Structure formats: C-alpha cells, structure tokens
Amino acid sequence: MVETIQWTAAGVVMIDQTRLPRVQEFVTCRTYQDVAHAIVTMVIRGAPAIGVAAAMGIALGVQQADPARLDAEFETICSTLAATRPTAVNLFWAIDRMRKLYASLRGQPVAAIRARLIAEALAVYEEDIAINRAIGAHGAPLVPDGRTVLTHCNAGALATAGYGTALGVIRAAIEAGKSIDVFAGETRPFLQGARLTVWELQQDHIPVTLITDNMAGHFLKSGRIGCCVVGADRIARNGDVANKVGTYGVAVLAKENGVPFYVAAPISTLDLTLRSGDQIPIEQRPAEEVTEVFGVPVAPDNTAVENPAFDVTPNRYVAGIITEKGVAFPPYEESLPRLAAKE
Amino acid sequence: MVETIQWTAAGVVMIDQTRLPRVQEFVTCRTYQDVAHAIVTMVIRGAPAIGVAAAMGIALGVQQADPARLDAEFETICSTLAATRPTAVNLFWAIDRMRKLYASLRGQPVAAIRARLIAEALAVYEEDIAINRAIGAHGAPLVPDGRTVLTHCNAGALATAGYGTALGVIRAAIEAGKSIDVFAGETRPFLQGARLTVWELQQDHIPVTLITDNMAGHFLKSGRIGCCVVGADRIARNGDVANKVGTYGVAVLAKENGVPFYVAAPISTLDLTLRSGDQIPIEQRPAEEVTEVFGVPVAPDNTAVENPAFDVTPNRYVAGIITEKGVAFPPYEESLPRLAAKE
C-alpha cells in the first residue's frame, strides 16, 4: 500500500493525488507554506489526511521558525494552515491539538519544543491508522455478505494516514471473510472515485466497478447494492453529515430504495459545537474543476459554474455513523455526544 | 440557431454532436449506412432527432436501392437503422411510419415511391419542430416565474429537428415573458449537458449555469430550483419514463424537496404497448465513455465499468408529462392513452 503522507528528514512527503492514477509522483513539502499549498491544491485531500498534514506542517514550521519570535511565528503557521480549506473539521482539530501542546510547553528550550511537536505530529499519524482499523472492526459487521457496497469519493488509505475510513470498513469486511465487491462513483468534478478509490482498491485486489455519479440511483433501485459507506468532512451534533458533493444524493436514493447508508469517520470529524449541518461552511472551489478535465475543456468558454465541494446530508438519511469508539445510531443528538465522551 | 439535421442534395447533413462545443463541424451522410453509423456513434442523438434521422436515412437508402429488389433492400435499410440504438422508441416509431407509407405505395413507379419517401421524411422533420413549439406552449405555464429550472442531458434543439422538448418549454417560458435561468447537469459520461445544453442556451442568450450531476441534490435542497424539466427516450403506458441515466436521481431528489419534476416529449415517445418501465430495454454503452473524457483517461487501465445509457423514473416521481397535445397528469394509465387518442 502506498504511503499517503510521511514525515522525513527532507520534509513532509506526500503522493501527489492530483496526478494519480496515471502518474505516481511524490512531492516533498520543505516548508509549512508548501504543506498549506499542498492542501489548497488537493495534492493531499480527505479530512483525516488533511488533519495529519496540518499537524506535520506545524511541526515542520516550528523547526524553521525564528526562536526569538517563536510565539508569533507559531501563530502565523497555525493561521496559514487553518486558512487552507474550510469544511473538514479535522484540520482545525489537528491545529487545536498542536496549539494546546505548544501552550503546555511554554518556557521549555526550543529544541525540546521542536522535538515534542514532531513527536505529536507522528502520534497524530499513528493514531489515525489505529483509529481506521477500529472503524473497520466496528463497521465490518454492518456490511451485508455477498452484496455490493457503493461508495462515493475516496475515504480510503489516500484520504487518511492509511487503511481508510469507508474503505477501511470494506477492507475489514473482506478481512473478516465477507464476499463483497465495490461500486465506486467517479466523483466529479475532481474524480476522486475514478482516480483514487478505483486505483487504491485495485492495489489491494478488491473487486471494484466504476460508475458515473448519476448511475448511483439506477443501481440502488436495481437491488444490487447491499449498503452504502462513505466518509465525512464534518458531522454536526445532530448527525447531519458534510461530505463530498453528491453524498446527499446517494443518501436520499439509498433511503428511497431501502438500502442502509453508513458514514465512517473518526471522532475528530465530529463538531459538537454545531447544532445542525446548516452551520457547516461549504467550500466553493474554482470553476475550472467543472469546465475542464485534466486541462481538457468540456464546456464552452466563459461558462458560468457553481462548484460547491461538499453537501450536507440530513441525519434522517443516515443509518449509522461508524467511529473508532463504536457505531452511533439515531437519535444522534444522544448517541454522538455519548460516543464522543466514551473513554 | 444551428441546424441539427438537414436533407440536402448531397445527403443527410448533421452537426457532429460528438465534437461540440469546441468544434462546429458538419457531417454529410451519403448512404443509409452512414446515417446508421452517425446514430450509433452519437454524431446525432436525442430521441426525436434520432427519429428524424431514421426517416431521412430510409428516404436516402431508397434513392440508392436497386429498383429490381426494392422490397428486400427496403427491409435491409429499415432493419439496419432499427439496430442502431434500442431505448429511444422514436426511432422505431419513425421506421414504422416510413414502412407503412412504403407498403401503401406498392405498385407505383419507383420514382414516385422515392419522391414520396423524401416528402415523408421532410414531413417528419417539419412536424417535429411544430410539435416542439406546441410542447413549449403547453409547458410554459408550468414553469415558476423568477426561479431556476434544472435540466439534465440535452433535450434541446440539438436533440430534435429544432426548438427542443425540455429546452422548448424553457424557451417558450422566456418568450412568454418569464424571468428564469437554467441549471444544466453536465450529464456524464457523454457530457451532453456541459457540451450541448450550455452551448445551445448560450447561443440564445438564455442564462445557464453548469453543475456536475452530483450537485443536483444540493441545489434542489437549497430552494433555488423552481422546477425540473427533462426529455424522454421512451414512456410506458403507466407514465414510467426512460431517459438519460441520472434522470431518476434528479426526479427522486426533486420529489424529496417538493420541487415539481416534468417530462417534455412528443406523443411519438409514448410506448403504449409497454405496461411499465420495467419492460423498456436499457442500452449499455462502451466502457471508454466512462474511463475517458475526450480521449484522456480518468481511471486506471483495465478498470471494470458499468455504463447504462438510460434509467427508468417510476411514474410516482413525475408531476406531469408535457406533450404537443397537452399535459398529462397522474394517474397516467388514464391520462396518457386519452391524450394519445386525442385528435
């Protein structure tokens, strides 16, 4: 399995997810600004992976910061990384975690602070893999044996430090001996399904069939799909889920056809400060993502475009939210805070 | 407005819809086999346009057929054209119309038969434009003023002899003084929305915004969309509608959000011989349409693909079916046969 992100002596190394699957190229971020740029341009994407990248970006920035102005530079590093993308809350969760640690280290020698921040970023990375394994273990029993699982976007190893959230559930179901295959929606405009999910599952020899996003309804109606599993970028206290645009459509079509729709995400994706999904900020991305595919124009010049990167799926369409601490079922206002508080 | 298809002395001339909007190139079909090939490869597409092409293809074939074996060659011409695409019933409707005329001309001089078949193909063409104008007139009152209309695929001038069915309703609403704009789903895999609908509406200075198909739910939920209008490739007696894949998803999401979903199609799209949409054959198209965009690969090599070109929207999601004879409302088992029988 390819490494999504790694801390190295040369800097933070990421596989360039804008070029997969045709080109497997690694990018070395040598400054925290490089890391921020990689997040903005989606060299790395996926809520948990963005969280890891932010933690590593902060650690990297602090290594290079002027010891005489460390506090000010730390703030600049954090605010630069926080300004990259608005929707995935894991980004802010990771920054907050690094910020709290930094505050606790006040007065210690710079060398010690630097070492501790590296160790914390590596801990975020390692914990993410363990979290995904736990999500997989909790989710695997929910996957119907002998059926097809529909997923949207990429909530796999490439969206995390490794193993994946939604694809982690699929991997765990297969490791548990279930005989399943996967339908992957291509996920326009950025094609994370076609480019990343298909590629990643093929690497693991998991049978996967590519469909365009607008075919999801046809196959949900056909009876072929046993369940849907997707990731999340932010989950409100009531269980409303922000995830890659198109998730809401899949969820409604699943419910309409009696197919359970599950969300797999770490507890760090919960934003218990938000009462509902209406409060989640939705990122608008550049028009060119819609009007061009790999630089090839697919629409007339000067076409007006809307490009919300995410949508919000109301909690009533979500059959369960699979976390590393267990599965939350409706009513989420009760189950999610309880799960989050669990040791 | 560009001409979709024309009968000329040199043959049947079509604008090449596989190359729009970047290249505006016309193809001259000099034989009925050329016409069949143009339908298969989607140089021309859209149920009513395919019907016109088939009528012209038959007329063209008969001009070149051996007078000594006219009956046999007529059958070959018809069966070749009938084998091009399975879902749009207008193709079979047009072939049937030409076949009945041919049968009625038995015993007449070959020159007379040839002239009458050309005249009939031109009548199919002219009638289609008039039909679309009538569809527009019946549909325009249904379009809420001051709101956005969502459409899928291209049911416009390019899908017909001119004016369009779904886009005809939009044109007629604007001609009636309504202030509306259009959201066009890009319509993967063939991108008829991005390439054809956006281009066609821009030519008429009708405000249009391009979205990916998976954004339809987001905007239907947002309250921005006043109604949906799409075309159809075949409508069963009970009002189940086969149309471009993704239509079913739009219809379910529209209903879920209280937005009326209308289908605009000529009576020739009705197949009263079918009890329900389950009986409509769904064409499977080549995998490359999904794995490549304008020849650029968007997925790993040897990716497994499903590519149904159409889906079936059950009648319960359809608020009305707009035809040249008026609007059918549920229950369609009663309203559709009544409308079809109307003079």
XYZ file of C-alpha atoms in Angstrom:
686
model
C 0.000 0.000 0.000
C 1.279 3.424 -0.986
C 2.096 5.946 1.754
C -0.232 8.952 1.625
C 1.967 11.183 3.783
C 5.279 10.723 5.595
C 7.495 12.734 7.883
C 11.082 12.589 6.551
C 14.356 14.377 7.179
C 13.847 16.280 3.912
C 10.351 17.458 4.800
C 6.762 16.205 4.602
C 6.471 13.804 1.658
C 3.076 13.244 0.001
C 1.970 11.281 -3.015
C 0.552 13.827 -5.474
C -3.157 12.955 -5.533
C -3.836 15.383 -8.365
C -1.794 13.167 -10.695
C -2.939 9.698 -9.640
C -3.562 7.177 -11.100
C -1.654 7.903 -14.314
C 1.445 9.275 -12.554
C 2.740 8.152 -9.162
C 4.815 11.097 -8.077
C 5.856 12.198 -4.605
C 6.005 15.826 -3.540
C 8.339 16.966 -0.766
C 6.986 19.919 1.247
C 10.063 21.659 2.661
C 8.209 24.468 4.470
C 4.875 24.857 6.218
C 3.816 27.061 3.309
C 4.476 24.125 0.984
C 2.191 22.000 3.158
C -0.527 24.667 3.083
C -0.216 24.887 -0.691
C -0.474 21.089 -1.000
C -3.733 21.151 0.988
C -5.234 24.020 -1.053
C -4.358 22.398 -4.381
C -5.501 18.962 -3.204
C -2.132 17.271 -3.619
C -3.369 15.803 -0.340
C -7.111 15.625 0.457
C -9.511 13.702 2.661
C -10.456 15.039 6.084
C -8.237 12.770 8.231
C -5.245 13.142 5.869
C -5.626 16.923 5.960
C -5.527 16.733 9.765
C -2.276 14.753 9.651
C -0.828 17.161 7.094
C -1.680 20.151 9.269
C -0.022 18.573 12.319
C 3.096 17.781 10.298
C 3.022 21.247 8.711
C 3.023 22.883 12.146
C 5.876 20.645 13.334
C 7.822 21.490 10.176
C 7.179 25.213 10.530
C 8.370 25.245 14.132
C 11.662 23.577 13.162
C 12.364 26.508 10.849
C 10.877 29.330 12.919
C 12.999 32.077 14.465
C 13.474 31.070 18.147
C 13.413 34.749 19.113
C 9.837 35.151 17.777
C 8.561 31.633 18.226
C 5.148 32.537 19.656
C 4.334 34.930 16.820
C 5.610 32.586 14.155
C 3.688 29.681 15.682
C 0.514 31.729 15.340
C 1.300 32.577 11.716
C 1.955 28.912 10.941
C -1.340 27.843 12.506
C -3.409 30.559 10.857
C -1.856 29.867 7.443
C -2.750 26.195 7.693
C -6.221 26.965 9.090
C -6.955 29.154 6.039
C -6.408 26.358 3.519
C -9.823 24.668 3.436
C -12.957 25.477 5.451
C -15.133 22.366 5.607
C -13.147 19.435 7.024
C -13.086 19.963 10.781
C -10.175 17.533 11.237
C -7.920 20.345 10.021
C -8.979 22.596 12.904
C -8.969 19.674 15.327
C -5.313 18.917 14.482
C -4.284 22.568 14.680
C -6.035 22.876 18.023
C -4.265 19.775 19.330
C -0.860 21.145 18.298
C -1.730 24.566 19.727
C -2.656 23.109 23.114
C 0.552 21.116 23.245
C 2.591 24.182 22.298
C 0.942 26.196 25.055
C 1.808 23.479 27.565
C 5.468 23.626 26.528
C 5.938 27.340 27.250
C 9.300 28.055 28.841
C 10.953 24.867 27.662
C 14.067 25.013 25.468
C 13.327 25.500 21.767
C 14.994 22.189 20.908
C 12.664 20.374 23.302
C 9.576 22.149 21.913
C 10.615 21.243 18.387
C 11.152 17.576 19.277
C 7.828 17.358 21.092
C 5.893 18.850 18.161
C 7.445 16.343 15.764
C 6.541 13.533 18.156
C 2.964 14.844 18.378
C 2.577 15.014 14.597
C 3.840 11.440 14.345
C 1.373 10.459 17.072
C -1.495 12.024 15.096
C -0.339 9.972 12.118
C -0.012 6.684 14.008
C -3.253 7.161 15.897
C -5.095 7.791 12.633
C -4.124 4.373 11.295
C -5.164 2.705 14.558
C -8.453 4.663 14.505
C -9.174 3.485 10.983
C -8.540 -0.141 11.968
C -11.013 0.306 14.820
C -13.577 1.928 12.488
C -13.161 -1.054 10.193
C -13.694 -3.515 13.042
C -16.880 -1.732 14.169
C -18.198 -1.314 10.633
C -17.479 -4.732 9.133
C -20.468 -6.464 10.779
C -22.826 -3.927 9.155
C -21.777 -4.854 5.599
C -24.138 -7.443 4.062
C -22.243 -10.507 2.842
C -22.415 -11.426 -0.826
C -23.557 -7.980 -1.953
C -22.117 -4.841 -3.499
C -21.031 -1.830 -1.428
C -21.495 1.589 -3.032
C -19.082 4.330 -2.022
C -18.612 7.931 -3.122
C -15.407 9.956 -3.377
C -12.333 8.473 -1.692
C -12.464 7.761 2.020
C -9.601 5.316 1.763
C -5.953 4.994 2.648
C -5.319 8.027 0.449
C -7.742 10.139 2.496
C -6.116 9.152 5.786
C -2.740 8.129 7.195
C -3.611 4.631 5.976
C -6.301 1.896 5.708
C -9.137 4.380 5.288
C -12.476 5.088 6.931
C -15.201 3.969 4.479
C -12.713 1.832 2.551
C -11.384 0.657 5.935
C -14.849 -0.761 6.652
C -14.753 -2.509 3.267
C -11.226 -3.830 3.901
C -12.225 -5.092 7.349
C -15.343 -6.798 5.953
C -13.172 -8.611 3.414
C -10.580 -9.495 6.087
C -13.495 -10.928 8.102
C -14.192 -13.282 5.190
C -17.118 -11.500 3.561
C -17.522 -11.804 -0.182
C -18.255 -8.283 -1.426
C -17.414 -6.041 -4.325
C -17.421 -2.280 -4.594
C -19.161 0.217 -6.867
C -17.221 3.486 -6.928
C -18.908 6.691 -8.079
C -16.396 8.624 -10.152
C -16.975 11.778 -8.057
C -16.960 14.700 -10.394
C -15.509 17.221 -10.630
C -12.224 16.083 -9.079
C -12.756 12.393 -9.905
C -11.520 11.048 -6.574
C -13.605 7.920 -7.131
C -12.303 7.141 -10.624
C -8.742 8.179 -9.916
C -8.160 7.262 -6.271
C -10.735 4.763 -4.992
C -10.561 2.517 -8.057
C -6.759 2.634 -8.040
C -6.456 2.038 -4.306
C -8.840 -0.930 -4.309
C -7.154 -2.425 -7.367
C -3.831 -2.302 -5.473
C -5.466 -4.481 -2.808
C -7.153 -6.750 -5.388
C -10.605 -5.777 -4.111
C -13.111 -6.067 -6.998
C -14.302 -2.596 -7.963
C -16.568 -1.285 -10.721
C -16.520 2.345 -11.783
C -19.778 4.203 -12.452
C -20.585 7.834 -13.115
C -22.194 9.543 -10.130
C -25.568 9.809 -11.848
C -25.783 5.993 -12.166
C -25.983 5.522 -8.383
C -29.784 5.708 -8.389
C -30.111 3.136 -11.177
C -28.045 0.578 -9.274
C -29.591 1.343 -5.886
C -33.003 0.706 -7.463
C -31.768 -2.498 -9.132
C -31.331 -4.302 -5.808
C -27.647 -4.952 -6.415
C -26.333 -2.651 -3.682
C -26.329 -4.071 -0.135
C -25.232 -0.898 1.623
C -23.537 2.454 1.075
C -20.494 3.552 3.062
C -18.937 6.990 2.735
C -16.581 9.181 4.759
C -17.266 12.625 6.237
C -15.645 16.025 6.423
C -17.666 17.311 9.359
C -20.524 15.871 11.394
C -22.786 18.143 13.416
C -24.083 17.256 16.882
C -27.415 16.106 15.422
C -25.762 13.708 12.958
C -26.045 15.874 9.839
C -23.034 14.985 7.691
C -20.972 17.231 5.411
C -19.128 15.147 2.850
C -18.043 15.364 -0.789
C -20.733 16.863 -3.018
C -23.047 14.125 -4.258
C -23.169 12.302 -0.933
C -26.597 13.769 -0.178
C -27.967 12.396 -3.448
C -26.627 8.922 -2.747
C -28.119 9.017 0.759
C -31.591 10.042 -0.438
C -31.566 7.415 -3.212
C -30.380 4.764 -0.748
C -33.184 5.558 1.699
C -35.754 5.638 -1.117
C -34.691 2.105 -2.068
C -34.360 0.673 1.431
C -30.560 0.411 1.289
C -28.736 1.366 4.520
C -26.436 4.366 4.202
C -23.489 4.486 6.630
C -20.933 7.177 7.391
C -17.474 6.119 8.603
C -15.367 8.767 10.322
C -13.129 9.304 13.327
C -14.454 11.112 16.402
C -12.248 14.045 15.343
C -14.698 14.630 12.471
C -17.474 15.390 14.986
C -18.141 19.054 15.583
C -20.303 19.008 18.692
C -20.301 22.820 18.730
C -22.673 22.818 15.730
C -26.328 22.141 16.372
C -27.019 21.099 12.779
C -25.445 20.739 9.367
C -26.842 24.112 8.272
C -23.988 25.695 10.240
C -21.211 23.852 8.375
C -19.300 26.149 5.977
C -19.300 24.753 2.426
C -16.184 25.422 0.367
C -16.624 26.772 -3.165
C -13.863 25.560 -5.499
C -12.587 27.010 -8.802
C -14.827 26.828 -11.896
C -12.096 25.138 -13.916
C -12.584 21.933 -11.918
C -16.007 21.666 -13.570
C -15.267 23.103 -17.026
C -12.065 21.117 -17.567
C -10.970 17.514 -17.088
C -7.191 17.183 -16.844
C -6.932 20.522 -18.642
C -9.250 19.483 -21.486
C -12.240 21.844 -21.749
C -15.633 20.087 -21.618
C -17.834 23.194 -21.853
C -17.868 26.407 -23.898
C -15.502 29.190 -22.854
C -16.814 31.555 -20.162
C -19.430 29.109 -18.913
C -20.976 30.110 -15.569
C -20.371 27.422 -12.960
C -21.318 26.509 -9.417
C -18.778 24.319 -7.639
C -19.639 23.570 -4.012
C -17.105 20.943 -2.902
C -19.396 19.456 -0.256
C -23.043 18.949 0.559
C -24.887 18.223 3.795
C -26.820 15.005 4.306
C -29.548 15.427 6.947
C -29.382 12.879 9.756
C -32.654 11.176 8.765
C -30.895 9.539 5.786
C -28.014 8.154 7.855
C -28.481 4.601 9.173
C -25.366 4.721 11.353
C -22.162 6.648 11.980
C -19.200 4.315 12.370
C -16.417 5.660 14.605
C -13.383 4.171 16.320
C -15.378 4.073 19.570
C -18.324 2.199 18.091
C -21.357 2.840 15.902
C -23.758 5.682 16.664
C -27.387 5.101 15.701
C -30.291 7.574 15.706
C -31.178 9.661 17.583
C -27.728 11.142 17.046
C -28.263 14.060 19.449
C -27.972 11.411 22.149
C -25.680 8.787 20.652
C -22.953 11.047 19.252
C -22.129 13.049 22.404
C -22.246 9.803 24.397
C -19.817 8.115 21.998
C -17.512 11.144 21.942
C -17.338 11.159 25.750
C -16.591 7.429 25.944
C -13.074 6.525 27.108
C -29.845 28.591 -34.204
C -27.755 25.804 -35.659
C -29.432 23.121 -37.781
C -29.268 19.688 -36.113
C -30.081 17.734 -39.275
C -30.933 18.669 -42.853
C -31.915 16.893 -46.043
C -29.682 18.144 -48.882
C -28.885 17.110 -52.427
C -25.540 15.743 -51.197
C -27.105 13.608 -48.466
C -28.247 13.975 -44.858
C -26.185 16.699 -43.184
C -25.779 16.689 -39.386
C -23.775 18.831 -36.991
C -21.303 16.468 -35.308
C -22.532 16.419 -31.679
C -19.519 14.412 -30.520
C -17.309 17.430 -31.246
C -19.443 20.276 -29.923
C -18.897 22.787 -28.417
C -15.196 23.126 -29.254
C -15.595 22.258 -32.941
C -18.615 23.059 -35.088
C -18.312 20.573 -37.887
C -20.962 19.169 -40.211
C -21.026 15.562 -41.352
C -22.653 14.553 -44.649
C -24.184 11.061 -44.582
C -24.193 9.910 -48.208
C -25.715 6.456 -47.592
C -28.228 4.960 -45.164
C -25.287 3.108 -43.593
C -23.659 6.478 -42.905
C -26.850 7.583 -41.157
C -26.920 4.395 -39.067
C -23.284 4.904 -38.111
C -23.981 8.520 -37.118
C -26.755 7.333 -34.778
C -24.610 4.579 -33.207
C -21.661 6.908 -32.613
C -23.922 9.709 -31.350
C -22.971 12.208 -34.045
C -26.719 12.739 -33.726
C -28.580 11.842 -30.533
C -31.778 12.708 -28.695
C -34.905 10.626 -29.205
C -36.793 12.966 -31.595
C -33.646 13.744 -33.623
C -32.930 10.028 -33.964
C -36.462 9.569 -35.305
C -35.910 12.284 -37.921
C -32.522 10.777 -38.832
C -34.068 7.333 -39.293
C -36.794 8.725 -41.580
C -34.216 10.584 -43.652
C -31.927 7.537 -43.653
C -34.703 5.392 -45.102
C -35.535 8.004 -47.748
C -31.840 8.214 -48.631
C -31.464 4.444 -48.807
C -34.430 4.087 -51.114
C -32.981 6.645 -53.566
C -29.925 4.413 -53.945
C -31.613 0.997 -53.755
C -31.755 -1.375 -56.732
C -35.256 -0.933 -58.226
C -35.283 -4.639 -59.134
C -35.007 -5.670 -55.470
C -36.641 -2.687 -53.796
C -38.740 -4.626 -51.273
C -35.763 -6.625 -49.997
C -33.488 -3.605 -49.854
C -36.156 -1.566 -48.077
C -36.270 -4.232 -45.373
C -32.483 -4.216 -45.035
C -32.455 -0.429 -44.744
C -35.123 -0.480 -42.038
C -33.533 -3.291 -40.039
C -30.096 -1.660 -40.205
C -31.477 1.591 -38.827
C -33.576 -0.239 -36.209
C -30.440 -1.964 -34.886
C -28.616 1.271 -34.052
C -29.934 2.063 -30.577
C -32.513 0.179 -28.509
C -34.028 2.584 -25.986
C -35.479 5.613 -27.792
C -38.817 4.491 -29.204
C -38.985 7.421 -31.633
C -36.518 5.510 -33.804
C -38.962 2.609 -34.179
C -41.899 4.976 -34.494
C -40.254 6.734 -37.468
C -39.252 3.455 -39.132
C -42.782 2.176 -38.678
C -44.226 5.326 -40.212
C -41.951 5.022 -43.257
C -42.699 1.309 -43.525
C -46.462 1.887 -43.554
C -46.122 4.540 -46.220
C -43.915 2.279 -48.323
C -46.476 -0.526 -48.072
C -49.211 1.842 -49.251
C -47.140 2.772 -52.324
C -46.764 -0.781 -53.650
C -47.085 -0.939 -57.419
C -46.316 2.720 -58.001
C -43.337 3.725 -60.178
C -40.004 3.720 -58.332
C -39.518 7.421 -58.991
C -42.844 8.182 -57.320
C -42.024 5.993 -54.329
C -38.689 7.720 -53.925
C -40.244 11.182 -54.104
C -42.946 10.274 -51.586
C -40.422 8.891 -49.077
C -38.359 12.076 -49.266
C -41.514 14.121 -48.750
C -42.437 11.956 -45.746
C -39.010 12.346 -44.141
C -39.267 16.109 -44.600
C -42.747 15.983 -43.058
C -41.367 14.128 -40.013
C -38.763 16.877 -39.735
C -41.217 19.767 -40.112
C -43.779 18.199 -37.809
C -41.161 17.722 -35.117
C -40.453 21.450 -34.974
C -44.184 22.213 -34.808
C -44.622 19.561 -32.105
C -41.850 21.121 -30.039
C -43.462 24.549 -30.330
C -46.714 23.037 -29.083
C -44.910 21.268 -26.217
C -43.390 24.625 -25.303
C -46.772 26.342 -25.337
C -48.315 23.682 -23.076
C -45.316 23.564 -20.734
C -44.550 27.266 -20.315
C -47.370 27.911 -17.798
C -45.942 25.210 -15.515
C -42.574 26.959 -15.129
C -42.474 29.112 -11.977
C -41.517 32.716 -12.784
C -38.394 34.196 -11.213
C -36.863 30.827 -10.380
C -34.249 28.442 -11.745
C -35.119 25.472 -13.958
C -32.942 22.367 -13.582
C -32.500 20.165 -16.625
C -30.485 17.037 -17.325
C -28.809 15.933 -20.544
C -29.839 17.799 -23.704
C -33.482 17.799 -24.713
C -32.998 20.866 -26.849
C -32.845 21.908 -30.481
C -29.885 19.554 -30.850
C -31.977 16.587 -29.670
C -34.795 17.358 -32.107
C -35.364 18.903 -35.515
C -35.328 22.238 -33.700
C -36.524 24.245 -30.641
C -36.355 21.262 -28.301
C -38.682 19.492 -25.898
C -37.471 20.319 -22.350
C -35.489 23.301 -23.637
C -38.514 24.155 -25.806
C -40.532 24.543 -22.596
C -37.794 26.820 -21.242
C -37.671 28.831 -24.481
C -41.458 29.194 -24.506
C -41.490 30.311 -20.849
C -38.954 33.013 -21.688
C -40.885 34.018 -24.830
C -43.934 34.321 -22.555
C -42.003 36.901 -20.534
C -40.931 34.783 -17.581
C -37.660 35.622 -15.882
C -35.878 32.305 -15.406
C -32.413 30.866 -15.598
C -31.247 27.312 -16.145
C -29.049 24.907 -14.201
C -27.627 22.272 -16.540
C -26.274 18.997 -15.145
C -23.148 18.141 -17.116
C -24.511 14.627 -17.828
C -21.630 12.240 -17.565
C -20.382 10.225 -19.263
C -21.120 11.840 -22.633
C -21.409 15.374 -21.223
C -24.461 16.377 -23.259
C -25.309 18.958 -20.576
C -21.884 20.618 -20.481
C -21.245 20.368 -24.194
C -24.672 20.752 -25.814
C -27.220 22.286 -23.421
C -24.882 25.003 -22.161
C -23.753 25.814 -25.704
C -27.272 25.809 -27.148
C -28.684 28.064 -24.418
C -25.727 30.435 -24.692
C -26.472 30.793 -28.427
C -29.945 32.016 -27.423
C -28.598 34.224 -24.596
C -30.557 32.234 -22.007
C -28.693 32.404 -18.676
C -27.307 28.964 -17.847
C -25.098 27.648 -15.043
C -23.207 24.374 -15.360
C -23.095 21.935 -12.441
C -21.834 18.378 -12.110
C -24.663 15.848 -11.914
C -23.983 15.072 -8.271
C -24.683 18.718 -7.299
C -28.352 18.463 -8.300
C -29.397 17.353 -4.807
C -27.547 20.212 -3.131
C -29.321 22.827 -5.246
C -32.728 21.143 -5.089
C -32.421 21.190 -1.290
C -31.269 24.826 -1.314
C -34.660 26.091 -2.520
C -33.189 27.712 -5.612
C -34.790 25.354 -8.156
C -38.414 26.111 -9.096
C -38.939 23.040 -11.266
C -37.129 20.338 -13.230
C -37.813 19.684 -16.910
C -36.221 16.836 -18.835
C -36.867 14.962 -22.069
C -37.607 11.265 -22.535
C -36.469 8.370 -24.701
C -39.476 6.151 -24.048
C -42.537 6.478 -21.824
C -44.523 3.402 -20.804
C -48.320 3.339 -20.629
C -48.222 3.871 -16.855
C -46.039 7.000 -17.119
C -42.711 5.401 -16.198
C -40.058 7.354 -18.089
C -36.816 6.107 -19.632
C -34.396 8.990 -20.113
C -30.659 9.677 -19.916
C -29.044 7.966 -16.945
C -29.225 10.241 -13.903
C -32.774 11.382 -14.602
C -34.126 9.028 -11.930
C -31.831 10.554 -9.332
C -32.932 14.083 -10.199
C -36.584 13.019 -10.019
C -36.236 11.414 -6.578
C -34.307 14.406 -5.218
C -36.875 16.793 -6.681
C -39.774 14.938 -5.054
C -37.896 14.731 -1.743
C -37.559 18.513 -1.789
C -41.054 19.363 -3.023
C -39.873 20.551 -6.453
C -42.104 19.529 -9.398
C -40.401 17.275 -11.943
C -41.773 17.458 -15.504
C -41.068 15.372 -18.589
C -41.441 17.012 -22.014
C -41.765 14.697 -25.012
C -43.764 14.204 -28.193
C -46.567 11.629 -28.309
C -44.226 9.555 -30.508
C -42.148 8.893 -27.367
C -45.092 7.061 -25.787
C -44.948 3.294 -25.998
C -48.470 2.272 -25.034
C -47.575 -1.375 -25.697
C -45.491 -1.426 -22.501
C -47.316 -1.765 -19.209
C -44.441 -0.335 -17.179
C -40.918 0.989 -17.431
C -39.503 -2.378 -16.360
C -40.101 -3.544 -19.934
C -38.016 -0.790 -21.555
C -34.686 -2.103 -22.912
C -31.729 -0.153 -21.482
C -28.756 0.329 -23.781
C -25.290 -0.454 -22.414
C -22.634 1.789 -23.977
C -18.846 1.276 -24.291
C -16.683 1.439 -21.142
C -14.419 4.066 -22.686
C -17.181 6.658 -22.368
C -16.728 6.371 -18.582
C -12.973 5.785 -18.347
C -12.008 8.542 -20.786
C -13.009 12.162 -21.328
C -12.204 13.356 -24.859
C -9.661 10.538 -25.061
C -7.960 11.468 -21.790
C -8.019 8.533 -19.335
C -9.556 9.369 -15.944
C -9.225 5.909 -14.370
C -6.572 3.183 -14.202
C -6.167 0.921 -17.228
C -8.480 -2.125 -17.332
C -10.981 -0.654 -14.920
C -14.288 -2.553 -14.787
C -17.176 -0.289 -15.747
C -20.955 -0.266 -15.915
C -22.386 2.138 -18.485
C -26.168 2.012 -18.779
C -27.096 4.943 -21.035
C -30.568 5.348 -19.549
C -32.513 4.801 -16.371
C -36.211 4.491 -15.640
C -38.035 7.003 -13.460
C -41.167 5.477 -11.898
C -44.341 7.470 -12.559
C -44.792 8.462 -8.902
C -41.936 10.981 -9.233
C -43.329 12.636 -12.371
C -45.546 15.693 -11.757
C -46.630 15.952 -15.396
C -45.795 14.784 -18.914
C -45.867 17.673 -21.380
C -46.793 16.663 -24.949
C -47.876 18.523 -28.077
C -51.474 17.572 -27.296
C -51.419 18.883 -23.743
C -50.103 17.934 -20.315
C -50.823 14.502 -18.844
C -51.140 14.350 -15.064
C -51.389 11.280 -12.810
C -52.881 8.744 -12.975
C -51.020 8.256 -16.249
C -52.700 4.936 -17.060
C -55.754 7.071 -17.789
C -54.331 10.383 -18.952
C -51.690 9.125 -21.400
C -53.889 6.882 -23.572
C -56.569 9.603 -23.556
C -54.031 12.219 -24.717
C -52.577 9.882 -27.349
C -56.055 9.257 -28.806
C -56.914 12.969 -28.893
C -57.176 14.489 -32.378
